[in-house]
Coordinates of C-alpha atoms and ligand atoms in Angstrom, one line a residue:
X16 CA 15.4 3.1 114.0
X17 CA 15.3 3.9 110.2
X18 CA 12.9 1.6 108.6
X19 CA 15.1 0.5 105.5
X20 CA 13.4 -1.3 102.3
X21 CA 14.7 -2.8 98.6
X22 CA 13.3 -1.1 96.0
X23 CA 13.3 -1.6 92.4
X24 CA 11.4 1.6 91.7
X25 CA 12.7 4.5 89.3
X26 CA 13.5 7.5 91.2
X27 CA 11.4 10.2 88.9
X28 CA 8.0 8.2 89.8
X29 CA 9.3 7.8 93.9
X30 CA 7.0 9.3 96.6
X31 CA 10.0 10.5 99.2
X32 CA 11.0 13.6 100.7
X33 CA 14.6 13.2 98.9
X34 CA 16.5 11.5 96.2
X35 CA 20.2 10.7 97.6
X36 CA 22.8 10.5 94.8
X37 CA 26.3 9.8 94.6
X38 CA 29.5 11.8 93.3
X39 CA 32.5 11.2 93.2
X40 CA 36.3 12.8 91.9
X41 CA 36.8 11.7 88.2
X42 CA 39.5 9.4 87.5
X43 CA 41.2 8.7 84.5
X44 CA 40.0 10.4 81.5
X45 CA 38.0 12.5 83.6
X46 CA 40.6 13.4 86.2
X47 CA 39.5 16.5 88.0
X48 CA 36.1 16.4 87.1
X49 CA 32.8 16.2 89.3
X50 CA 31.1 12.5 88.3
X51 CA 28.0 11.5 88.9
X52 CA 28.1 7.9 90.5
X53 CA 26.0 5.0 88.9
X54 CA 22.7 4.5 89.9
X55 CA 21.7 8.5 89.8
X56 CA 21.2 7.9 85.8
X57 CA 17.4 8.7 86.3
X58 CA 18.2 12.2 87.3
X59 CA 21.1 12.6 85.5
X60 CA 18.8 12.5 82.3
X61 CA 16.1 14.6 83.9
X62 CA 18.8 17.0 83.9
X63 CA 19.4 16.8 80.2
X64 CA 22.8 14.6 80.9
X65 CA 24.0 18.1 83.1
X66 CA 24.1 17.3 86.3
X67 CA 27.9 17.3 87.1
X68 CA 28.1 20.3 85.6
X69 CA 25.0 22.0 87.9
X70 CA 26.3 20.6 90.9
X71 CA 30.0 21.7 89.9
X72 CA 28.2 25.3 89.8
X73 CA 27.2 24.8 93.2
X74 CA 30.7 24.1 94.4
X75 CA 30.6 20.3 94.5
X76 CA 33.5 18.5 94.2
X77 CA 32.4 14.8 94.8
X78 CA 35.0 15.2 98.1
X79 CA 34.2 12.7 100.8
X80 CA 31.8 13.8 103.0
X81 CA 30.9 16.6 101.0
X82 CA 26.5 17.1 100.4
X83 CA 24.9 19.0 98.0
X84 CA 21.1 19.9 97.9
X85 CA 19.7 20.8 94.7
X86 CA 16.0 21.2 94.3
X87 CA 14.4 17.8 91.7
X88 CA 14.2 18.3 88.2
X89 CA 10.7 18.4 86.9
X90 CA 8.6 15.7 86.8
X91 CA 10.0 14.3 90.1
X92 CA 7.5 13.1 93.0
X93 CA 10.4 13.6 95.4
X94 CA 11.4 17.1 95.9
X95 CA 14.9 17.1 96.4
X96 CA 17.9 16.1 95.6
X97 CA 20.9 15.2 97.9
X98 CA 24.4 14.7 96.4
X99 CA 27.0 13.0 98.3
X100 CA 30.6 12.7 97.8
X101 CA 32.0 9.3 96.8
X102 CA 35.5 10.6 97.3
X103 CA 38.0 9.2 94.2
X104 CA 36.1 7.7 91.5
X105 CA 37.0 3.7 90.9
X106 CA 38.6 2.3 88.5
X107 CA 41.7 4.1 87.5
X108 CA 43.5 1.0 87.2
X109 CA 41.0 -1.4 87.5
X110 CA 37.8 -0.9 85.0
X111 CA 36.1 -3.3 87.2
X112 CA 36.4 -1.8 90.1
X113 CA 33.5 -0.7 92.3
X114 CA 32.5 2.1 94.6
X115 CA 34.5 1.0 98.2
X116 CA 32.4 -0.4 100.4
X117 CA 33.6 2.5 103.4
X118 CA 33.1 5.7 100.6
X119 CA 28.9 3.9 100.4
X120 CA 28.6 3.9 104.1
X121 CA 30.3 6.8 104.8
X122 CA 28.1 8.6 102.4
X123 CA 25.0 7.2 103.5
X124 CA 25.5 8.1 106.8
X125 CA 26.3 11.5 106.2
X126 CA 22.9 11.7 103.9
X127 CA 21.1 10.0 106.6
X128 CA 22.3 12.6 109.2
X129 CA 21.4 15.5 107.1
X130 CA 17.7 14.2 106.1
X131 CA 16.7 14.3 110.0
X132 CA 13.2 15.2 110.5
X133 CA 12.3 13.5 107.0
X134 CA 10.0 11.1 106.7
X135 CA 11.4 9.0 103.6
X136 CA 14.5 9.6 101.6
X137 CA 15.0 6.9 98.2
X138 CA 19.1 6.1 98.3
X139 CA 19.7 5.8 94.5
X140 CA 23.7 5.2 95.4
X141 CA 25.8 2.7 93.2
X142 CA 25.0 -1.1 93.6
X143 CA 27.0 -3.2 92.3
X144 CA 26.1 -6.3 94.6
X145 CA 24.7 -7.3 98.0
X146 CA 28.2 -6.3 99.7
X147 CA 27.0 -2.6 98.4
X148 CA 23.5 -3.0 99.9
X149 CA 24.9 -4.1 103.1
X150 CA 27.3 -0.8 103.2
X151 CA 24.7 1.6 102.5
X152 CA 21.9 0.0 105.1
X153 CA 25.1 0.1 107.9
X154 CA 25.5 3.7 106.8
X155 CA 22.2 4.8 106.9
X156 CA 21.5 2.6 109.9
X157 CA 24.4 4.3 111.8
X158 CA 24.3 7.9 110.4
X159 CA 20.6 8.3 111.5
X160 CA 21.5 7.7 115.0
X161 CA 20.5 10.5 117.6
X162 CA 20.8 10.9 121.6
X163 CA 18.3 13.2 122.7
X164 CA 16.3 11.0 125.5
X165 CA 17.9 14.0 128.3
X166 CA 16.8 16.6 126.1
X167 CA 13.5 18.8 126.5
X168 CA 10.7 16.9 125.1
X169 CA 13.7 14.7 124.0
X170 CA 12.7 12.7 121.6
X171 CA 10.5 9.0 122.6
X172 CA 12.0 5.2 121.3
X173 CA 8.8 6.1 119.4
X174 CA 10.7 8.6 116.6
X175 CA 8.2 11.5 117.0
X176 CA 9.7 15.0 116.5
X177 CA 11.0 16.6 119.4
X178 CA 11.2 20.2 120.5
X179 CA 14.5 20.5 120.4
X180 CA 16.0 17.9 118.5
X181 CA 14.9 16.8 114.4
X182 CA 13.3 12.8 114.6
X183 CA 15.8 10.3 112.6
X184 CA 14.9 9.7 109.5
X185 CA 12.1 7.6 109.5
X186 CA 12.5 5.7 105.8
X187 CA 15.3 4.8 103.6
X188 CA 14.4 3.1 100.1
X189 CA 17.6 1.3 99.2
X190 CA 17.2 2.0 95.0
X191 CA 19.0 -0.9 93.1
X192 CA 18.7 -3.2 95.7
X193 CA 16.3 -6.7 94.5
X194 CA 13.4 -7.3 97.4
X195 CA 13.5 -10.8 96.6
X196 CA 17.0 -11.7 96.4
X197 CA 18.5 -13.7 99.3
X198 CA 21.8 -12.2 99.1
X199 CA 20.4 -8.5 99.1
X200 CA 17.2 -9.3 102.2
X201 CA 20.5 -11.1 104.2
X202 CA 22.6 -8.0 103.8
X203 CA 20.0 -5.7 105.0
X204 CA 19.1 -8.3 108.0
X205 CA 22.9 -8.6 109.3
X206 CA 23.2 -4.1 108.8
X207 CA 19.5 -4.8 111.2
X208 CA 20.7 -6.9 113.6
X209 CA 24.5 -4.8 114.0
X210 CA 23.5 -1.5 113.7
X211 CA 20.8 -1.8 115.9
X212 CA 23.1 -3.9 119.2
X213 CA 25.7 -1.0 117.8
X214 CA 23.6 2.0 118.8
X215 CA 22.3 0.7 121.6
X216 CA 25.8 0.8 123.0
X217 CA 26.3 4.4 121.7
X218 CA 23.3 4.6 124.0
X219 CA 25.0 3.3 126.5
X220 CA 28.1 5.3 126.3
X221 CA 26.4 8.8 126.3
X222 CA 23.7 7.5 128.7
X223 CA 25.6 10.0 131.8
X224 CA 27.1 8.1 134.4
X225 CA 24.6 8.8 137.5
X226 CA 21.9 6.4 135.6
X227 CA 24.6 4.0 134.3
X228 CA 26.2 2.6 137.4
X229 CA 27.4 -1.3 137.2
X230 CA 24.3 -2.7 138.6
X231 CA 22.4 -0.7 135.6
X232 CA 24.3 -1.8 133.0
X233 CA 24.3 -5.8 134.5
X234 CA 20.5 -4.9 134.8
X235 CA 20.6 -3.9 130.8
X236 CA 22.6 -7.1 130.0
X237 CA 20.6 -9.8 132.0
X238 CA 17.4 -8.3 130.2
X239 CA 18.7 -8.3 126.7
X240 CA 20.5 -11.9 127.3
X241 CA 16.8 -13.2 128.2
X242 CA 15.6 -11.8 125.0
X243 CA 18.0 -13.8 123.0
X244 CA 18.7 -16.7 124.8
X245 CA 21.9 -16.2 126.0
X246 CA 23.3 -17.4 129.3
X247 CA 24.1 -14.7 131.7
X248 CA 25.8 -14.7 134.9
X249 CA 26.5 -11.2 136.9
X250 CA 28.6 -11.6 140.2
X251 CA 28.1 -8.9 142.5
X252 CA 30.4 -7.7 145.4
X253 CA 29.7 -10.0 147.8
X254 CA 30.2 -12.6 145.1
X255 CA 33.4 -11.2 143.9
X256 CA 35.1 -11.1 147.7
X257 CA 33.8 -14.5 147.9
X258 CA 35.7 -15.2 144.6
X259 CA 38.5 -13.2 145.2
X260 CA 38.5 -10.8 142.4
X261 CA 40.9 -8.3 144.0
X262 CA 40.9 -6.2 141.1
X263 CA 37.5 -5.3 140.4
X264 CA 36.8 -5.0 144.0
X265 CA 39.5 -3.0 144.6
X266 CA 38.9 -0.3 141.8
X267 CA 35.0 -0.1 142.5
X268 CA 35.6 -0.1 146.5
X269 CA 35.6 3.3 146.8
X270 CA 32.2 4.0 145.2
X271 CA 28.5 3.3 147.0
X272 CA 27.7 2.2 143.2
X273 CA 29.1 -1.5 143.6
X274 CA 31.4 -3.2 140.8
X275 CA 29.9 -6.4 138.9
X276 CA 31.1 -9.0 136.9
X277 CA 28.9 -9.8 134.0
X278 CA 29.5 -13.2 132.1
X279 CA 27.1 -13.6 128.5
X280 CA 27.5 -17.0 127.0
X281 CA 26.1 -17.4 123.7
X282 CA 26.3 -20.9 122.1
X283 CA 25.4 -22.7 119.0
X284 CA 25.1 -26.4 118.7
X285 CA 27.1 -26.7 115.7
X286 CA 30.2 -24.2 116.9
X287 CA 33.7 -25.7 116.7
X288 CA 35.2 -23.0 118.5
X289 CA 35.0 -20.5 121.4
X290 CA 36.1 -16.9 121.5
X291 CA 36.0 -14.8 124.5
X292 CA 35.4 -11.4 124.8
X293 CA 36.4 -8.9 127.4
X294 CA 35.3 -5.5 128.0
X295 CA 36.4 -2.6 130.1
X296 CA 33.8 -1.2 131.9
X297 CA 34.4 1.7 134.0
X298 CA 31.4 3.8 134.0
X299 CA 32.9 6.7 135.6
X300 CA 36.6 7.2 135.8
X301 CA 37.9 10.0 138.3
X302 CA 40.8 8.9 138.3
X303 CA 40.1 8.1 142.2
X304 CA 42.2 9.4 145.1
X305 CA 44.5 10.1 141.6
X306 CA 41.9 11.9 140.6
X307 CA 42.1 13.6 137.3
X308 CA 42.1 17.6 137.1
X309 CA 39.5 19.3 135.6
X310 CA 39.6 19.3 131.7
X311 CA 40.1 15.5 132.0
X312 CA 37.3 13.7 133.3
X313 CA 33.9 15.4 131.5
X314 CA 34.0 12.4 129.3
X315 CA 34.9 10.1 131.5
X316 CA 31.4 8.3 131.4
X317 CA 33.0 6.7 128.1
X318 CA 35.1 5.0 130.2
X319 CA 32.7 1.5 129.6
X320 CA 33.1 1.8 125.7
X321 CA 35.1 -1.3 126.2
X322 CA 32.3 -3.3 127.6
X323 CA 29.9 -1.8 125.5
X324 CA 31.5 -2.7 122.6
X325 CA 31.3 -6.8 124.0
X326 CA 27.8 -6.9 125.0
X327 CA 26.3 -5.3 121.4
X328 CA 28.7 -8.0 119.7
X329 CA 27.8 -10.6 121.9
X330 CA 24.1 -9.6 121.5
X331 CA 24.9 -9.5 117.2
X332 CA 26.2 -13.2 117.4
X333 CA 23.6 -14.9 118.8
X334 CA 20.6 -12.5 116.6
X335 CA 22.8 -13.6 113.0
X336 CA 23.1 -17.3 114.5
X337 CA 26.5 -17.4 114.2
X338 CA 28.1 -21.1 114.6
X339 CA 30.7 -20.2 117.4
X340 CA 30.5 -19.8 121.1
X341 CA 31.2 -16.2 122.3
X342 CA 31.6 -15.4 125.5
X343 CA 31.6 -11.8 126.8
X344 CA 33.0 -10.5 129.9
X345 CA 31.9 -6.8 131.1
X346 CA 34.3 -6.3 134.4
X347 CA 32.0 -2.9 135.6
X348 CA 33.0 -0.6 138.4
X349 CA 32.9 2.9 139.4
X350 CA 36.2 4.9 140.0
X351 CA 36.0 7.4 142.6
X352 CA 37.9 8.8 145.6
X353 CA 36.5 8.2 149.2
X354 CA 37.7 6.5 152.7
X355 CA 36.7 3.4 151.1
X356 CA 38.7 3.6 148.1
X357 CA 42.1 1.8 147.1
X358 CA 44.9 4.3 148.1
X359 CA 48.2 4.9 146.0
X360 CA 50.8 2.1 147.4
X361 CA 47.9 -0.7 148.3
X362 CA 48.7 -4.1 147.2
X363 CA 45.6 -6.0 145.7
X364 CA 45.7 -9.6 145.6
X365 CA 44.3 -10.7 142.0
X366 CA 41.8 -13.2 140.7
X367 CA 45.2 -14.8 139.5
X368 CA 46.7 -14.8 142.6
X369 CA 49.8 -12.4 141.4
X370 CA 50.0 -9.0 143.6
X371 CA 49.4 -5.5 142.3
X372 CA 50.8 -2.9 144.1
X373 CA 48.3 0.2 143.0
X374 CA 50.8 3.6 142.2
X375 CA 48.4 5.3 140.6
X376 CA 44.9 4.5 141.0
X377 CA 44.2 6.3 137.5
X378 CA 45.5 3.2 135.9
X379 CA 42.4 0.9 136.8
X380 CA 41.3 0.0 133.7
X381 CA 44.0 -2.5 133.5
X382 CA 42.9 -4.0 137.1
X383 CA 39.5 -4.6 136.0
X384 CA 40.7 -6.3 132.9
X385 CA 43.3 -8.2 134.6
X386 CA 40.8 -10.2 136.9
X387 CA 38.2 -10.4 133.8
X388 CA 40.8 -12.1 131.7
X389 CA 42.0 -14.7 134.0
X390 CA 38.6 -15.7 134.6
X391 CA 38.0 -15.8 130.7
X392 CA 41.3 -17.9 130.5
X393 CA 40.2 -20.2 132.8
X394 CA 37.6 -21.4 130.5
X395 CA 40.8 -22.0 127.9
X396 CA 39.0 -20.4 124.7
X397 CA 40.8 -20.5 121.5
X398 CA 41.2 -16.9 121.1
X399 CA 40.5 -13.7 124.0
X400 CA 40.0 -10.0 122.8
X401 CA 40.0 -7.4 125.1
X402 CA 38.4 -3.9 124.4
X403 CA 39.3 -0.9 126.3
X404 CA 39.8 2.9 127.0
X405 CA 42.8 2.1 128.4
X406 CA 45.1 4.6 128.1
X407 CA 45.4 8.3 126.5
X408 CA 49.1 7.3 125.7
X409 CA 47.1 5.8 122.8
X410 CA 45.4 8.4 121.7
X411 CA 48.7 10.4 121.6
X412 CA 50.0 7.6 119.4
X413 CA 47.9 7.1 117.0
X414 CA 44.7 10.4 117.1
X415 CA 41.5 9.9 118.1
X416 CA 40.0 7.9 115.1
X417 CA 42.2 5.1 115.1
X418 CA 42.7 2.2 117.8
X419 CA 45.8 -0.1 118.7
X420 CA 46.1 -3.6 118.5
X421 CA 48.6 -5.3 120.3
X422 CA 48.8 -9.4 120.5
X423 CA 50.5 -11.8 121.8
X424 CA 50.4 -13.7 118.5
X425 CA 51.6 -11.9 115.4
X426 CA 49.4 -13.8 112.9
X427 CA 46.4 -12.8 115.2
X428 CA 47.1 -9.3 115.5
X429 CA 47.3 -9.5 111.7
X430 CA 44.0 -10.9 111.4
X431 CA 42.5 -8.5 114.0
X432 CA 44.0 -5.8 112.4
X433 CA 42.6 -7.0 108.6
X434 CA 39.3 -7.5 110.1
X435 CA 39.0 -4.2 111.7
X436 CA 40.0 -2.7 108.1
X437 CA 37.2 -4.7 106.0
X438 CA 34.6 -3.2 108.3
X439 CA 35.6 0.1 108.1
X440 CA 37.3 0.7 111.3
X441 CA 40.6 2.4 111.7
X442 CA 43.5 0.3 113.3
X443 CA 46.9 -0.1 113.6
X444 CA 49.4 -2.8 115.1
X445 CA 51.5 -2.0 118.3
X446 CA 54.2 -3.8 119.5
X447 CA 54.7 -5.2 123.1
X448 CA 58.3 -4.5 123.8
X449 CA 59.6 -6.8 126.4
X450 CA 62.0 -4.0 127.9
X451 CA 59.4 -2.2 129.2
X452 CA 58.3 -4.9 131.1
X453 CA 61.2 -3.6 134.1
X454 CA 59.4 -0.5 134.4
X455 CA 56.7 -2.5 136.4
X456 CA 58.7 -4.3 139.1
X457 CA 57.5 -3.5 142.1
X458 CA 59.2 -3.4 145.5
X459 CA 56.7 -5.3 147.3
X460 CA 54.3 -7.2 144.7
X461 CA 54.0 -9.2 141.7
X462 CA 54.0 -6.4 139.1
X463 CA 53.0 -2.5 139.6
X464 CA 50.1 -1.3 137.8
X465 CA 52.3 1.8 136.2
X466 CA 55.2 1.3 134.6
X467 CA 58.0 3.8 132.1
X468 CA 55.4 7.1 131.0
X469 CA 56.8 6.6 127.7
X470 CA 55.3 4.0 125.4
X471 CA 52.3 4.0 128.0
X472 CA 50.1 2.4 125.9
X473 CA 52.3 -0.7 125.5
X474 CA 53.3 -0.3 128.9
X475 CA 49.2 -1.2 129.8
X476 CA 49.3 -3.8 127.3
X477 CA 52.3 -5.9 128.7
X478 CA 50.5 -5.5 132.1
X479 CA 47.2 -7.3 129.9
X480 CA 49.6 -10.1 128.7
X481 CA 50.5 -11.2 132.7
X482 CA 47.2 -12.5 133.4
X483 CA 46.3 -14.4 130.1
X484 CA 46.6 -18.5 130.8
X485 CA 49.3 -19.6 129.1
X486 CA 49.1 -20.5 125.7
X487 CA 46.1 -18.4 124.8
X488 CA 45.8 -16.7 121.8
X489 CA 45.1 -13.0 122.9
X490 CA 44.4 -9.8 121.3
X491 CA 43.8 -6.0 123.5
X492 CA 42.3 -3.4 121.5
X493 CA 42.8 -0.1 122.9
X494 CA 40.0 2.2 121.9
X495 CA 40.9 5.6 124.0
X496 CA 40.8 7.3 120.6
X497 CA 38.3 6.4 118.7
X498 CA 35.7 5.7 121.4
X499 CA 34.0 9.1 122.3
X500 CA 34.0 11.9 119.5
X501 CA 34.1 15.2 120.7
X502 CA 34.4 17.0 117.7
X503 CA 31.7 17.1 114.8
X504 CA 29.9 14.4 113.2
X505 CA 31.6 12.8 110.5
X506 CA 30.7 10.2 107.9
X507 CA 28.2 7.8 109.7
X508 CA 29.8 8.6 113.6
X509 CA 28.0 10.8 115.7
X510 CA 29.4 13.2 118.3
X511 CA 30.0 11.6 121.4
X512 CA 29.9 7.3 121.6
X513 CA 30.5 6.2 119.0
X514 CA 30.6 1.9 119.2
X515 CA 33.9 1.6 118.2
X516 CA 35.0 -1.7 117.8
X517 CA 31.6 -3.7 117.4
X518 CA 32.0 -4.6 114.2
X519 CA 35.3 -5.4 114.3
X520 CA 34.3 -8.0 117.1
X521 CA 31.5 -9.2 115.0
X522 CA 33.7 -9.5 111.9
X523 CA 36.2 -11.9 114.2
X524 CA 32.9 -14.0 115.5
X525 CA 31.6 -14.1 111.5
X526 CA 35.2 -15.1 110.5
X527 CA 35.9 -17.9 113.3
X528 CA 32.6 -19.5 112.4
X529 CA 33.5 -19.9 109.2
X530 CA 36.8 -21.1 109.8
X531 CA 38.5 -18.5 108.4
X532 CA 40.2 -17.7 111.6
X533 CA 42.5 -19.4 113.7
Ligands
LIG625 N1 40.3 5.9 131.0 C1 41.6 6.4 131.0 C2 42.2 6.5 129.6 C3 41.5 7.5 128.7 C4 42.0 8.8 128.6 C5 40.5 7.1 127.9 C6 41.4 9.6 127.7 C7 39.8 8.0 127.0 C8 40.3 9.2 126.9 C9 42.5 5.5 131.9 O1 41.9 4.9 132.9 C10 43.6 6.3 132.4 O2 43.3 7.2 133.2 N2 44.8 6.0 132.0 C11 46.0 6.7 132.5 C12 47.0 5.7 132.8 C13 48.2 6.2 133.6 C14 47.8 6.7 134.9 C15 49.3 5.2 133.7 C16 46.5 7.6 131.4 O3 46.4 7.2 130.2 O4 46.9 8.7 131.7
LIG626 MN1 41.9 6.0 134.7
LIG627 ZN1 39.9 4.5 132.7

């Protein structure tokens, strides 16, 4: 990864490859012109006080996402100069008001993506604090990310340059930011720690789905849970017939890759409360003997978003200490047609103990959960959250950049929902309307696992809410959307995996510990 240092050192004098600067739309006074953002005063200067107008030559607006190269006025060490857009300059209404914490990481990371193959790049973005700092190292931390270990000469954990693909950038100064100032080293140390347990599931995501079965991934998690001393349990198939865990047997039973349960405690001495985590974690979903048409399962190895998401949050908690318990569930299986798979009209006896008769065996995701919750509920935390890919009604909903949040406690869906917005990630509330609970009954069992097409997303989430223990707080994000990207870059996301919902599950852990939650 991107080795990131404070630096308190004036840009004209800086040994780097680039200068990154910020600009942004004028507001105000200055309403439709090109600013340049605070922090770029060195080369402002150097450019005799020009520079907006230069870069407003060059077409820049200051638009979001936008990036401008100019070469570095004289005198620089660095040779470059990249200008990134801020979007809408602050302060309109209040004078006060700084840069948002989302335009910083979003422009990092688009800087950070652009710079690949550069050796050092000095950040000389607005800083108006360590939340600042913290945004810009996330941004640069997430931007730089690459996955070219399948390519060609693909590039080594060591950084060198590849072949094919550019190295990530291998240094970002962070200008303005004070090397000996708790507040600042902390921000950078918690951007460390999240960024880095949030690419490794992007890793996981795009790793393709023949060298990702369940018994990899519990493989990955057991090692990593050793490494920072949290507790980790993986049942495997014998161990979940022996348990009775109907559901994940059932959707992984008719692949040779067998399903696991993967349980990560972390704990702290100090905690006062206990949130559990559950992730879906289908790493490949054909749709079994429903098997998807072509066109709809070439992505379908980010079908374990969900449970990647839980064990790089899990992982965050216990490297920032947190004072909570978290527990993360991955419920991992394979979903693919054969003579050993479950057929359309079998009834699976749950973890539970309520029936599902299986109508389409597309709709698994919700059977995996379904076991992984009751066994989280049987613990009795004070708050579950599930994450999943769980239905492309969702995605039709709300596009591909934003996730659903559906509760069965509105003050928690708020708080989900509020915490997913502070960290940047795009989410909305979605109700859980009781009616279409009838669309389930089944003729034979308990509930169906398919219910009215309509509302489909909601449907899958009043499914959820039948096997979470009475009286527990529970949240189900569902990620569909915003897990894989298969358009362009953008901002600090990648193409394919993207780690949606890590830091929203870290943000919950950071608030709960502080008692700001629940
Ligand atoms: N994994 C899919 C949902 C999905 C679709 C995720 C597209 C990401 C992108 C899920 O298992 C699924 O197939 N859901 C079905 C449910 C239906 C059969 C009730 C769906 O959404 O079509
Ligand atoms: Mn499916
Ligand atoms: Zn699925």
């Amino acid at each position: 990864m991107t080795a990131l240092t404070l630096s308190t050192a004036a840009a004209p004098g800086l040994r780097a490859d680039a200068i990154v600067i910020g600009v942004a739309k004028g507001a105000g006074p200055r309403s439709g012109d090109l600013v340049v953002a605070p922090g770029a005063e060195a080369v402002d200067k150097a450019y005799d006080g020009k520079l907006a107008g230069v870069l407003e030559t060059l077409g820049a607006s200051g638009a979001e996402g936008e990036l401008t190269k100019l070469p570095a006025p004289a005198g620089f060490k660095a040779p470059l100069v990249v200008a990134v857009g801020l979007g809408a300059e602050p302060g309109a209404k209040d004078a006060d008001a700084g840069y948002d914490a989302e335009a910083l990481r979003k422009a990092a990371g688009v800087a950070a993506r652009a710079l690949a193959g550069s050796k050092k790049a000095a950040f000389a973005l607005p800083v108006d604090g360590a939340g600042a700092i913290g945004a810009i190292a996330e941004g640069v931390l997430l931007g730089a990310y690459s996955f070219d270990v399948y390519k060609e000469n693909g590039q080594a954990k060591n950084g060198a340059r590849s072949k094919n693909g550019k190295a990530p950038l291998a240094e970002a100064a962070l200008l303005g930011g004070k090397p000996r100032d708790a507040a600042h080293k902390g921000a950078v140390a918690r951007a460390v720690a999240v960024t880095e347990e949030l690419n490794r599931a992007r890793d996981l995501i795009n790793t393709p789905p023949n060298d990702l079965t369940p018994a990899i991934f519990a493989g990955i998690a057991q090692a990593a849970a050793k490494e920072h001393g949290i507790k980790v349990q993986v049942l495997d198939d014998k161990a979940l017939a022996k348990g009775g865990y109907g559901g994940i047997l059932g959707v992984g039973g008719g692949s040779a890759a067998t399903p696991r349960l993967v349980k990560l405690s972390y704990t702290h001495p100090k905690a006062e409360k206990h949130l559990a985590y559950v992730g879906k974690g289908i790493t490949y979903d054909s749709g079994g003997i429903s098997l998807k048409p072509a066109g709809h399962n070439e992505t379908m190895k980010c079908d374990m978003s969900g449970a990647a998401a839980v064990f790089a949050a899990v992982v965050a908690a216990a490297r920032l200490g947190l004072e909570v318990n978290v527990t993360g569930w991955l419920a991992l299986a394979e979903n693919m047609p054969s003579g050993s798979a479950v057929r359309p009209g079998d009834v699976l006896r749950m973890y539970s103990g309520k029936t599902v008769e299986v109508l389409n065996t597309d709709a698994e995701g919700r059977l995996v959960l379904a076991d992984a919750l009751w066994a989280a509920s049987l613990e009795n935390p004070d708050a579950i959250v599930d994450v999943a890919t769980l239905t492309g009604a969702m995605m039709l909903a709300l596009g591909s950049r934003t996730f659903g949040v559906m509760a069965n406690d509105d003050a928690f869906r708020s708080a989900v929902h509020e915490a997913a917005e502070e960290v940047g990630e795009p989410a909305w509330p979605m109700p859980l309307p009781e009616h279409l609970r009838k669309g389930m009954e089944s003729q034979v069992a308990d509930i169906a696992n398919m219910g009215e097409r309509m509302g489909g997303g909601l449907v899958a989430g009043l499914f959820l809410r039948e096997f979470v223990g009475e009286d527990i707080t529970w949240a189900h994000l569902d990620i569909a959307g915003p897990a894989f990207n298969e358009g362009g870059p953008f901002g600090y996301t990648p193409k394919g995996g993207t780690g949606s919902a890590v830091r929203t599950l870290v943000r919950l852990a950071e608030l709960t510990a502080a008692g700001d939650l629940g």
